[in-house]
Coordinates of C-alpha atoms in Angstrom, one line a residue:
Chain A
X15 CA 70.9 81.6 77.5
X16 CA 70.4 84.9 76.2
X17 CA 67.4 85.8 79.3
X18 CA 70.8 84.7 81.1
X19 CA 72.5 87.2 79.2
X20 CA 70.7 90.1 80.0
X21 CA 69.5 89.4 83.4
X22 CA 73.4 89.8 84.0
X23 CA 74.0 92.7 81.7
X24 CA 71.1 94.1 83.6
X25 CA 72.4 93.8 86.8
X26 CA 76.3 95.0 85.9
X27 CA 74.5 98.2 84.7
X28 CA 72.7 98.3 87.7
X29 CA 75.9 98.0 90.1
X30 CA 77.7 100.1 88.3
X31 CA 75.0 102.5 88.7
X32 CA 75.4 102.3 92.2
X33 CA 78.9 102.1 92.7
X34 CA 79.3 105.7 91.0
X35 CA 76.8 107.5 93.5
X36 CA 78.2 110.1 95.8
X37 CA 80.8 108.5 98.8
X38 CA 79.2 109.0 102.2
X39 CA 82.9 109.6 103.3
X40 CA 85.7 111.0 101.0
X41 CA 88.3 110.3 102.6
X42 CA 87.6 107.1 103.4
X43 CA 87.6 106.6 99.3
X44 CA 90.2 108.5 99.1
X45 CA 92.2 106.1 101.4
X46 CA 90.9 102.9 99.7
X47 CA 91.8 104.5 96.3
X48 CA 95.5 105.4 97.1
X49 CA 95.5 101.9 98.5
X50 CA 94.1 100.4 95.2
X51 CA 96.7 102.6 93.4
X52 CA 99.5 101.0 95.2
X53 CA 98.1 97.0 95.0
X54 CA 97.2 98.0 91.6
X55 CA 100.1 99.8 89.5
X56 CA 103.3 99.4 92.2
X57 CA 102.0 95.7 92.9
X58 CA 101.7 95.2 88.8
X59 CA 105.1 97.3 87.6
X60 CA 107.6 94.3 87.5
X61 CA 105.6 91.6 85.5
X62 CA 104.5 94.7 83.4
X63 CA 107.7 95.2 82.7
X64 CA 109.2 91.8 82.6
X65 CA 106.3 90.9 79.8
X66 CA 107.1 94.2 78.2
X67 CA 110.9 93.6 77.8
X68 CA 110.2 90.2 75.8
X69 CA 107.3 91.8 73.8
X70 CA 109.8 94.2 72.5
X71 CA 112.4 91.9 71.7
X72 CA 110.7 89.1 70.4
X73 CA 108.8 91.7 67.8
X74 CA 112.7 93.1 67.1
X75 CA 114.1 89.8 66.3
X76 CA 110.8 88.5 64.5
X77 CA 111.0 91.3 61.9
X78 CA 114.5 91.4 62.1
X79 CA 114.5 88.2 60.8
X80 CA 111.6 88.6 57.9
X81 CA 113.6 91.6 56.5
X82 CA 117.1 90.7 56.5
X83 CA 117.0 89.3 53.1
X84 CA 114.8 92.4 51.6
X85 CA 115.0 95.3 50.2
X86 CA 113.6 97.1 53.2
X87 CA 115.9 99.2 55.4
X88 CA 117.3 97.9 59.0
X89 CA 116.6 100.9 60.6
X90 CA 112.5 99.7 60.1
X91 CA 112.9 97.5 62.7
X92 CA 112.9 100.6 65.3
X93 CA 109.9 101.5 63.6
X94 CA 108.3 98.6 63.6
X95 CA 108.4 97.7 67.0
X96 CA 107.9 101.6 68.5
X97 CA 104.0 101.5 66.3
X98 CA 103.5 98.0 67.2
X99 CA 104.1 98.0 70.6
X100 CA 102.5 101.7 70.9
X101 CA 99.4 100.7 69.4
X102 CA 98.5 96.9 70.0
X103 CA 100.9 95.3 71.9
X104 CA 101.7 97.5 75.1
X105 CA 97.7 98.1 76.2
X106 CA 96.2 94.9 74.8
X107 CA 99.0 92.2 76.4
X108 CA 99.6 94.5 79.1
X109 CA 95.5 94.4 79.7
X110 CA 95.5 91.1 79.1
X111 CA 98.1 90.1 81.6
X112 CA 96.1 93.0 83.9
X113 CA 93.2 91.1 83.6
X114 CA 94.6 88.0 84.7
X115 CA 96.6 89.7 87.9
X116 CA 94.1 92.0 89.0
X117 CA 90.7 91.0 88.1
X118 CA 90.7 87.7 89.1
X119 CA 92.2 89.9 92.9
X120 CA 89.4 92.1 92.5
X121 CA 87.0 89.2 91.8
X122 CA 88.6 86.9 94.9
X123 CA 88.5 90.0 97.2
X124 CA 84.9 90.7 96.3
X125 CA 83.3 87.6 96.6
X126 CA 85.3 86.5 99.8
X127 CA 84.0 89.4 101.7
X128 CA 80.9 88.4 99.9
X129 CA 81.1 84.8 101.5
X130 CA 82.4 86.2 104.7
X131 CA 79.6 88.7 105.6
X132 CA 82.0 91.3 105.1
X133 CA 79.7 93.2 102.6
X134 CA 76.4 92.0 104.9
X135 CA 78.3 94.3 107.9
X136 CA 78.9 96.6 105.8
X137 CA 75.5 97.1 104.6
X138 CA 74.1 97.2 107.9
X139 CA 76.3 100.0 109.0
X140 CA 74.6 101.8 106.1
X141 CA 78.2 101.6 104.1
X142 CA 76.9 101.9 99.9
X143 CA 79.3 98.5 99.4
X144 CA 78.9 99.1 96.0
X145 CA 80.4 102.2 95.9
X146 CA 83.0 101.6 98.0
X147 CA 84.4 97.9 97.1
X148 CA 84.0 99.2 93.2
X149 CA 84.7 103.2 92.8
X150 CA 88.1 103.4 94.3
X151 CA 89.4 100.1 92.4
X152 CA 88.1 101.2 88.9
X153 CA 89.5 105.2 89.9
X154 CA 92.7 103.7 90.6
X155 CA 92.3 101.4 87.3
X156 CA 91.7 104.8 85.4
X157 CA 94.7 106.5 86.4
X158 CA 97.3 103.9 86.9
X159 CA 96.9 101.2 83.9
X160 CA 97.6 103.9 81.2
X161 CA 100.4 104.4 83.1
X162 CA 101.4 101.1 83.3
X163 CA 100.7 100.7 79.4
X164 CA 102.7 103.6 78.9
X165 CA 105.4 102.3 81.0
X166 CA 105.5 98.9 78.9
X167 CA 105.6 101.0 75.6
X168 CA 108.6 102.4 76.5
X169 CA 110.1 99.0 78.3
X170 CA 109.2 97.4 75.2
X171 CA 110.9 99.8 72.8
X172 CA 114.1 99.0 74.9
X173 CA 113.4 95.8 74.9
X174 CA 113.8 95.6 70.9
X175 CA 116.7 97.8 71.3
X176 CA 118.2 95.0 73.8
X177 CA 117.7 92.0 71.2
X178 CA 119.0 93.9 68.2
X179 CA 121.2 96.1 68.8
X180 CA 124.2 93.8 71.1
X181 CA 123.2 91.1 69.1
X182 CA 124.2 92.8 65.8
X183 CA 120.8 92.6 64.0
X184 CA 121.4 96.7 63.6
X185 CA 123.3 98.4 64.8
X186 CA 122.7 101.4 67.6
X187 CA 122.1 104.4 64.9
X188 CA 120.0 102.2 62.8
X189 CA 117.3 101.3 66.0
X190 CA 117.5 105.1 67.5
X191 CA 116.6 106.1 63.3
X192 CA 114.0 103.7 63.1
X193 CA 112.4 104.6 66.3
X194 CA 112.8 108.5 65.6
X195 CA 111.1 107.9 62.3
X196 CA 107.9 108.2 61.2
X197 CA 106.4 109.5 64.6
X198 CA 102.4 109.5 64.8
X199 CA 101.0 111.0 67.9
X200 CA 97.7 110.0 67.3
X201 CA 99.0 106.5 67.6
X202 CA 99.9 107.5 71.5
X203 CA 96.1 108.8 72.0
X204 CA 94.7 105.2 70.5
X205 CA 97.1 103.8 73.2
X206 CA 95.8 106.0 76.2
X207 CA 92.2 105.0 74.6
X208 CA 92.7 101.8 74.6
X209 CA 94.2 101.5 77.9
X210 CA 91.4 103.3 79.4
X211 CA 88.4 101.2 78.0
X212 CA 90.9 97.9 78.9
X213 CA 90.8 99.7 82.4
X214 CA 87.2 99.9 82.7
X215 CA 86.8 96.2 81.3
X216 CA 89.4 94.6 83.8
X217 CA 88.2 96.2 86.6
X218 CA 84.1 96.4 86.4
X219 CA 83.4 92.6 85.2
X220 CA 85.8 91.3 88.0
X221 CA 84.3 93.0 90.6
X222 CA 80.8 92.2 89.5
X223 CA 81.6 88.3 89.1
X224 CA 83.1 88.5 92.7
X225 CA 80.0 91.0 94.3
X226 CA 77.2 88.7 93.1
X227 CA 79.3 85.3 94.1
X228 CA 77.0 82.7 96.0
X229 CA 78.3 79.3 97.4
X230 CA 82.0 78.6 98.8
X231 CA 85.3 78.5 97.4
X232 CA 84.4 75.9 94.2
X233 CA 81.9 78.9 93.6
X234 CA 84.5 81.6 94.3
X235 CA 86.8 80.1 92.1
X236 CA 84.1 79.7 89.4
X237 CA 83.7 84.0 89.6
X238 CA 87.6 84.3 89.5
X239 CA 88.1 82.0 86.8
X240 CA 85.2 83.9 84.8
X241 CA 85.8 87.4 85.6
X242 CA 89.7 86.5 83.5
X243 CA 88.0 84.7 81.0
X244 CA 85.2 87.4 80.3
X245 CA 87.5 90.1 80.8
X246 CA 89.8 88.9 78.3
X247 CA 87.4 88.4 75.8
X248 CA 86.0 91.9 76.4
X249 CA 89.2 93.4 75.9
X250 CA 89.6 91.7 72.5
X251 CA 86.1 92.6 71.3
X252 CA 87.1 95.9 72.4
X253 CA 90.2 96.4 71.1
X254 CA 88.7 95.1 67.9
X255 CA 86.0 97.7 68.4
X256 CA 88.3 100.9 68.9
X257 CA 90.5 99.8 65.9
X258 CA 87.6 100.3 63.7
X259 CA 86.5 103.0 65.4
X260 CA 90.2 105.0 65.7
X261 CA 91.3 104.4 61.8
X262 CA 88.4 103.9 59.9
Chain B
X17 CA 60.6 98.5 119.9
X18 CA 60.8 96.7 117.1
X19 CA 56.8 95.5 115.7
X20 CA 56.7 93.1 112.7
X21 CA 53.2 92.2 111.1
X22 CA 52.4 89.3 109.0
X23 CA 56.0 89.0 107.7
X24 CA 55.8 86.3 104.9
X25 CA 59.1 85.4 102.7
X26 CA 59.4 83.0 100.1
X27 CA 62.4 81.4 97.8
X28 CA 60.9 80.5 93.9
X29 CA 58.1 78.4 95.4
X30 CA 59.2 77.4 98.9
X31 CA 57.6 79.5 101.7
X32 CA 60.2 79.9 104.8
X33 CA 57.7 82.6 106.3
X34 CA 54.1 82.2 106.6
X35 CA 52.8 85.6 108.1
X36 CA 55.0 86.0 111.6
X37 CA 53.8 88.8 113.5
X38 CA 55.8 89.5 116.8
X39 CA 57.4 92.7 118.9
X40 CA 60.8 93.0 120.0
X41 CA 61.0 95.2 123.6
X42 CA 63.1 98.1 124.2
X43 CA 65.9 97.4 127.0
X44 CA 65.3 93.5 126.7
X45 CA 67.1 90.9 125.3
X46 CA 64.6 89.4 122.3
X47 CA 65.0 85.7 121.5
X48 CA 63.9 84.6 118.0
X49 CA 64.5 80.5 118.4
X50 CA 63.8 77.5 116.8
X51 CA 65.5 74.5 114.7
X52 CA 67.8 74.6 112.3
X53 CA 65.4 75.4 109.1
X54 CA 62.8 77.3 110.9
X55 CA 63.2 80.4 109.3
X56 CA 65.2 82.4 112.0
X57 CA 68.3 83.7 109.7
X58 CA 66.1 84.6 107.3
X59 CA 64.0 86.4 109.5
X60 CA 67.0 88.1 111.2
X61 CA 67.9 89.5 107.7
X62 CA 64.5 90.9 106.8
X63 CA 64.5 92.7 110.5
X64 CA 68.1 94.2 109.4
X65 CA 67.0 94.5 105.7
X66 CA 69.4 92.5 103.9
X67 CA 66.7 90.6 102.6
X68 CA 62.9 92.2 101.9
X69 CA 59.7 90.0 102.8
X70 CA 57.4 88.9 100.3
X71 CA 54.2 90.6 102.7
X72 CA 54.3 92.4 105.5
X73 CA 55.7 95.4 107.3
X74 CA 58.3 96.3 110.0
X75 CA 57.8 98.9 112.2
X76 CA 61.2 100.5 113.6
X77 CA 59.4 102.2 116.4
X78 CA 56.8 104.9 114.4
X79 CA 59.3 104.0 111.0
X80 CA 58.1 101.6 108.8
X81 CA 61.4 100.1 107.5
X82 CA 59.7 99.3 104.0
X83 CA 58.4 102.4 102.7
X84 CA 62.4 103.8 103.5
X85 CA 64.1 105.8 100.7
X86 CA 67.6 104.8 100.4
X87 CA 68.7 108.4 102.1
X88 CA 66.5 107.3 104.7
X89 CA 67.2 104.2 104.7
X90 CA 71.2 104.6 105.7
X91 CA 70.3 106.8 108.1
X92 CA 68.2 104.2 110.3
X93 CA 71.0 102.2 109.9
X94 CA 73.1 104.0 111.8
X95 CA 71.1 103.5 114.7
X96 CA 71.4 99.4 114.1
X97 CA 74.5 97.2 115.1
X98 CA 74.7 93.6 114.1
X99 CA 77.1 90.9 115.3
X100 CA 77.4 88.0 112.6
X101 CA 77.4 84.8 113.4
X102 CA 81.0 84.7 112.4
X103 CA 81.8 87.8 113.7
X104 CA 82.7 89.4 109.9
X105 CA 85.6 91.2 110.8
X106 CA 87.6 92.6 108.1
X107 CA 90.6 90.9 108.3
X108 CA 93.2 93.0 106.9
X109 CA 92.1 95.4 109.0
X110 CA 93.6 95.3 112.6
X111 CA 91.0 95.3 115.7
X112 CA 91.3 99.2 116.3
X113 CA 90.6 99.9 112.8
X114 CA 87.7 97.4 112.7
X115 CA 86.1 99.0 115.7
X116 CA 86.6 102.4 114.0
X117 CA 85.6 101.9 110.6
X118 CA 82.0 102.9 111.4
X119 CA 83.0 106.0 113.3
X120 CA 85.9 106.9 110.3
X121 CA 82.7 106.4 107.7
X122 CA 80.0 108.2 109.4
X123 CA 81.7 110.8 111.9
X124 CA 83.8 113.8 112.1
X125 CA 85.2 112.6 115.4
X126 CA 88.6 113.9 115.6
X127 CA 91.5 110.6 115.5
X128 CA 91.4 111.3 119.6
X129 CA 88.1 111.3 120.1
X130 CA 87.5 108.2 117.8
X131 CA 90.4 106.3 119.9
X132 CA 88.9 107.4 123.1
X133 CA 85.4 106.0 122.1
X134 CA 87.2 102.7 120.2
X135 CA 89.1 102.1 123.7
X136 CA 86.2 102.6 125.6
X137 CA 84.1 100.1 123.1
X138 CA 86.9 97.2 123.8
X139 CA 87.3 97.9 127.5
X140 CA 83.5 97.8 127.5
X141 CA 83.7 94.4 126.0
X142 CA 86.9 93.5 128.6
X143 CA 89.3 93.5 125.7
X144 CA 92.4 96.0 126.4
X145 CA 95.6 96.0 124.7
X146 CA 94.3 94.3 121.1
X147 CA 94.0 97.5 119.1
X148 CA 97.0 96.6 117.3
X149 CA 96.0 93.0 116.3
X150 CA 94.5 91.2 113.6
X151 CA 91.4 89.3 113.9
X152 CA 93.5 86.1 112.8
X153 CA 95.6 86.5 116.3
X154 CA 92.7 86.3 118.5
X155 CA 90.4 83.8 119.8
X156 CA 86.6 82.9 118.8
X157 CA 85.3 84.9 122.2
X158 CA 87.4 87.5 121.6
X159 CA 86.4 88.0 117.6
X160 CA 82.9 88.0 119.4
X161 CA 84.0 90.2 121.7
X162 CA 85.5 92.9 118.9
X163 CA 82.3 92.0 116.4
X164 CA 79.9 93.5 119.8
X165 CA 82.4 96.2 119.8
X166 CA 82.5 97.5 116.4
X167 CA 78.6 97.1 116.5
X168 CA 78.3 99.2 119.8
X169 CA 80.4 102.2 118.6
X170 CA 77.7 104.4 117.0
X171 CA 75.4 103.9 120.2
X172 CA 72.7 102.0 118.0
X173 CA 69.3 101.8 119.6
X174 CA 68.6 98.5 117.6
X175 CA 71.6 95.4 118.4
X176 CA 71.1 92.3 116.1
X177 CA 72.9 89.1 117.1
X178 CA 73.0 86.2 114.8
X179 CA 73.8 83.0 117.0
X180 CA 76.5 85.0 119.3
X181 CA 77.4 81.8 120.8
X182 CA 77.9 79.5 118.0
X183 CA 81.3 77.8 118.5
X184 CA 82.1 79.1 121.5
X185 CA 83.1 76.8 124.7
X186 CA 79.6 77.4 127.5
X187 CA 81.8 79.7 129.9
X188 CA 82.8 81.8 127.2
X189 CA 79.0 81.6 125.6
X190 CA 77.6 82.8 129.2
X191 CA 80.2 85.9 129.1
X192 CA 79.1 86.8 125.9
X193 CA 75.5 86.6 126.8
X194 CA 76.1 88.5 130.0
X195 CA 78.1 91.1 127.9
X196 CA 74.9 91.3 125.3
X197 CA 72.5 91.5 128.3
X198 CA 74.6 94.0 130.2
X199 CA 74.7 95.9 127.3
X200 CA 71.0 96.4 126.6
X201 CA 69.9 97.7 129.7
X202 CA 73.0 100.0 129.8
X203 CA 71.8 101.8 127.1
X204 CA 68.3 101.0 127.0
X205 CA 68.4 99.6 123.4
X206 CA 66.3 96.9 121.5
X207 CA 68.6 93.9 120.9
X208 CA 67.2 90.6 118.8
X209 CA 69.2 87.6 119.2
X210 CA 68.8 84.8 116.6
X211 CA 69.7 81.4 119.0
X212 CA 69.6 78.0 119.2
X213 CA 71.7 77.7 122.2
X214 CA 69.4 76.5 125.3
X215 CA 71.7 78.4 128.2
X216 CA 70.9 81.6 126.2
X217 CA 67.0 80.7 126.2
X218 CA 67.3 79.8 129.7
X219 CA 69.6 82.7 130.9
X220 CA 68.3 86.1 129.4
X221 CA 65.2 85.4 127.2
X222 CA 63.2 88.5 128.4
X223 CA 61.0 87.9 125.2
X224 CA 61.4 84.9 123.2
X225 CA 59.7 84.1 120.1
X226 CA 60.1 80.1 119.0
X227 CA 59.9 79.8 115.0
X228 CA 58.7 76.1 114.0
X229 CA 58.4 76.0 109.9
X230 CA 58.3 79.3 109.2
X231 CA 55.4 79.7 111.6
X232 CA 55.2 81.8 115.2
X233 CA 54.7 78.4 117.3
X234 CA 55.2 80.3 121.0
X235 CA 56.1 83.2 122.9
X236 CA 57.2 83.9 126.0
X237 CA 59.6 84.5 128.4
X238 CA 62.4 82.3 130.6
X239 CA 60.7 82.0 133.4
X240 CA 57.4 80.1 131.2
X241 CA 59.6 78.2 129.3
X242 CA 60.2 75.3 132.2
X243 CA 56.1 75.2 132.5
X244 CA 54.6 75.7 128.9
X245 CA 52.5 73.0 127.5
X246 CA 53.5 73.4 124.3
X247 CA 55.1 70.2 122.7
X248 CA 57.4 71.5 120.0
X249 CA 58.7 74.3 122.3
X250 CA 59.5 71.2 124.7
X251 CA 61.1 69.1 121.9
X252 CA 63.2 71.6 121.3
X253 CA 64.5 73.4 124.8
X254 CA 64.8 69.3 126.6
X255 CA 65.7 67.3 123.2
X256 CA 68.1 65.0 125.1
X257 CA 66.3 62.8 127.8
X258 CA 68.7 64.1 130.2
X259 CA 67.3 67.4 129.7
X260 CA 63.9 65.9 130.0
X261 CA 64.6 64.3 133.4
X262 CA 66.2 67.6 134.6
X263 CA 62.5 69.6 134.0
X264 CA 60.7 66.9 135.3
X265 CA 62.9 66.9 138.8
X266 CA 62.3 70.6 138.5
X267 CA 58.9 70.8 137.8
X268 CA 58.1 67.9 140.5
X269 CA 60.2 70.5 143.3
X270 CA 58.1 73.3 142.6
X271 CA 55.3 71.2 143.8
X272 CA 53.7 70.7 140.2

């Protein structure tokens, strides 16, 4: 289990190597990279949002809830949602729900050109496959998914806004106060952080699990299945990781 | 001319090659034959390099492939086309840009001159008017038909061809093997077909080399293939009795 373990830890290190060597063609990567942009943050914007929206106002009507008999002031609910969602809920569910989307994409892509001889053509025509399945998705990753978790941040925010504010939890002041109040910038780098390692994460172990697939499509399935599972688990470990890391 | 010597390859403890040694002529079409298990595919992918051999050395002409740096390496392979067996086309990818993706990653050709070379690629291989499709909307001959294309577009010297006519109806196998033929002496280049089709054997083995358990049983040509004693190289070009009859009727009118 744990020779297993490092024969494959090995080997990702090894392919990663290789997929950051210099492109034989740049605009060729450059091509596949706005393409990966596109399938990657367009392609991901509306469930992004749509998760973001009840993120926001499930956390606004959770605490809403807890503090309506206290002492604490309404207007905390703003608050309350704007830190949460800035740093934990917006990168690590949005990741999360990343990983799910687009790595187990990534991991299907890979491992059916994989299966298909796609890669084995490529090789031949003296194309570094590494390089160029890999570098232009986890480019794209880099850029576009701390937009995307910046995007849910701010969806989220309105979403609170949405299930307190018409609903009469607060009213519109009260939010807009909480929100305003007690600002942390730094908070907003450990988001970009986060997002960035989550990026990496989501993007790397998928398209390792679907480079090195072997079999047909119970295998394939197998690497997709995995490359979510291990990704996901890597993000929490991660965001675990950069929590202590970022406050302590 | 490709040269291997003593190629041996083995998987944990199961030997598939046991020391092949064989040459692959310049401007002829190069059988490597033999059952299914024999050790052909794997022998096609240590002659491309997608697998390395246990032992032994290839010689691409005066290069020996093994003792390639990767820099050197990509650049021999720009001299080497392969059709697949199932023609790996990229399938999101419409025919024009699959026969131009080598000359979009490896050339400064202007967009003209890369469409002028892709059209004259597909009309080489009598395909006109399918730049704008996907592989999907075409027909097993004519995937064939791109896959020899897109392999032909750099001018290789070396052509690989793993089972070209696998799954294709006989007319449409002779086409393509009259296209692959056609094709080598055109442009004087070394092509290795991997086959177990007999018309192919029969048709336009200039050189054939008949794998039988990872071991070099026979070579030869066409022509000695009808009148060569050996037995497994018999077994397996007349397996059918009908087959059988047909080379004795032929060997009893040339007067044998």
């Amino acid at each position: 289990m744990n020779l297993n373990f490092l024969y494959n830890f090995g080997r990702y290190l090894v392919l990663l190597r290789t997929a950051l060597s210099r492109p034989e063609k740049f605009s060729m990567y450059w091509k596949e990279t706005m393409r990966q942009m596109n399938d990657i943050g367009v392609g991901s914007l509306v469930i992004v949002c749509l998760i973001s929206v009840f993120i926001g106002a499930v956390t606004a009507v959770q605490f809403a809830y807890q503090l309506q008999d206290s002492f604490v002031p309404s207007y905390y609910i703003g608050y309350i949602v704007r830190d949460s969602t800035i740093i934990e809920l917006a990168p690590t569910i949005t990741c999360l729900v990343l990983a799910g989307k687009v790595g187990s994409n990534i991991a299907a892509e890979s491992g059916g050109m994989r299966q298909k001889e796609h890669i084995d053509a490529m090789e031949i025509m003296g194309v570094n496959t590494a390089a160029y399945l890999i570098m232009p998705k986890l480019i794209a990753a880099l850029f576009v998914i701390p937009l995307l978790v910046c995007t849910a941040a701010v969806v989220s925010i309105g979403g609170g806004y949405l299930s307190s504010v018409p609903t009469g939890w607060i009213t519109d002041a009260e939010y807009i106060r909480g929100v305003r109040s007690f600002f942390e910038p730094y908070y907003v780098f450990m988001m970009f952080v986060k997002a960035i390692v989550f990026a990496f994460i989501l993007t790397t172990v998928p398209a390792y699990q679907g480079y090195y697939v072997r079999g047909g499509s119970i295998e394939l399935g197998q690497a997709s299945t995995q490359a979510v599972v291990y990704s996901d688990i890597l993000i929490l470990l991660a965001d675990y990781l950069i929590a202590i890391l970022l406050t302590v | 001319m490709i040269r291997i010597e003593s190629i041996r390859k083995s998987f944990d403890e199961v030997e598939v090659l046991k020391g092949v040694s064989a040459s692959f002529e310049q401007g002829k079409t190069n059988l490597i034959i033999g059952k299914s298990g024999a050790g052909k595919t794997v022998m096609l992918k240590i002659l491309v390099g997608l697998l390395r051999p246990t032992a032994g050395d290839i010689w691409y002409d005066q290069t020996n492939f093994g003792q390639l740096d990767k820099r050197q390496l990509r650049e021999l392979r720009m001299d080497v086309g392969m059709l697949f067996q199932g023609s790996a086309l990229f399938d999101s990818m419409t025919v024009e840009e699959n026969v131009r993706f080598p000359l979009d990653m490896f050339t400064n050709k202007t967009a003209k001159e890369k469409l002028d070379r892709v059209n004259y690629c597909l009309e080489r291989v009598n395909l006109e008017g399918v730049n704008r499709k996907y592989p999907s909307e075409t027909s097993g001959g004519m995937q064939k038909r791109i896959g020899i294309a897109r392999s032909i577009v750099l001018e290789p010297k070396y052509l690989f061809c793993d089972e070209p006519n696998s799954g294709l109806d006989p007319t449409t196998a002779l086409l393509i093997d009259e296209l692959i033929v056609d094709i080598t002496r055109e442009n004087n280049i070394t092509t290795v077909i991997n086959t177990h089709d007999m018309n192919s054997v029969m048709e336009i083995g200039d050189n054939i080399i008949l794998l039988h358990l990872g071991e070099l049983t026979w070579t030869g040509n066409k022509d000695e293939v009808l009148e060569s004693d050996n037995q497994v190289l018999q077994d397996f070009i007349f397996a059918s009795p009908f087959l059988q009859r047909l080379r004795r009727a032929a060997l009893s009118s040339s007067g044998e």
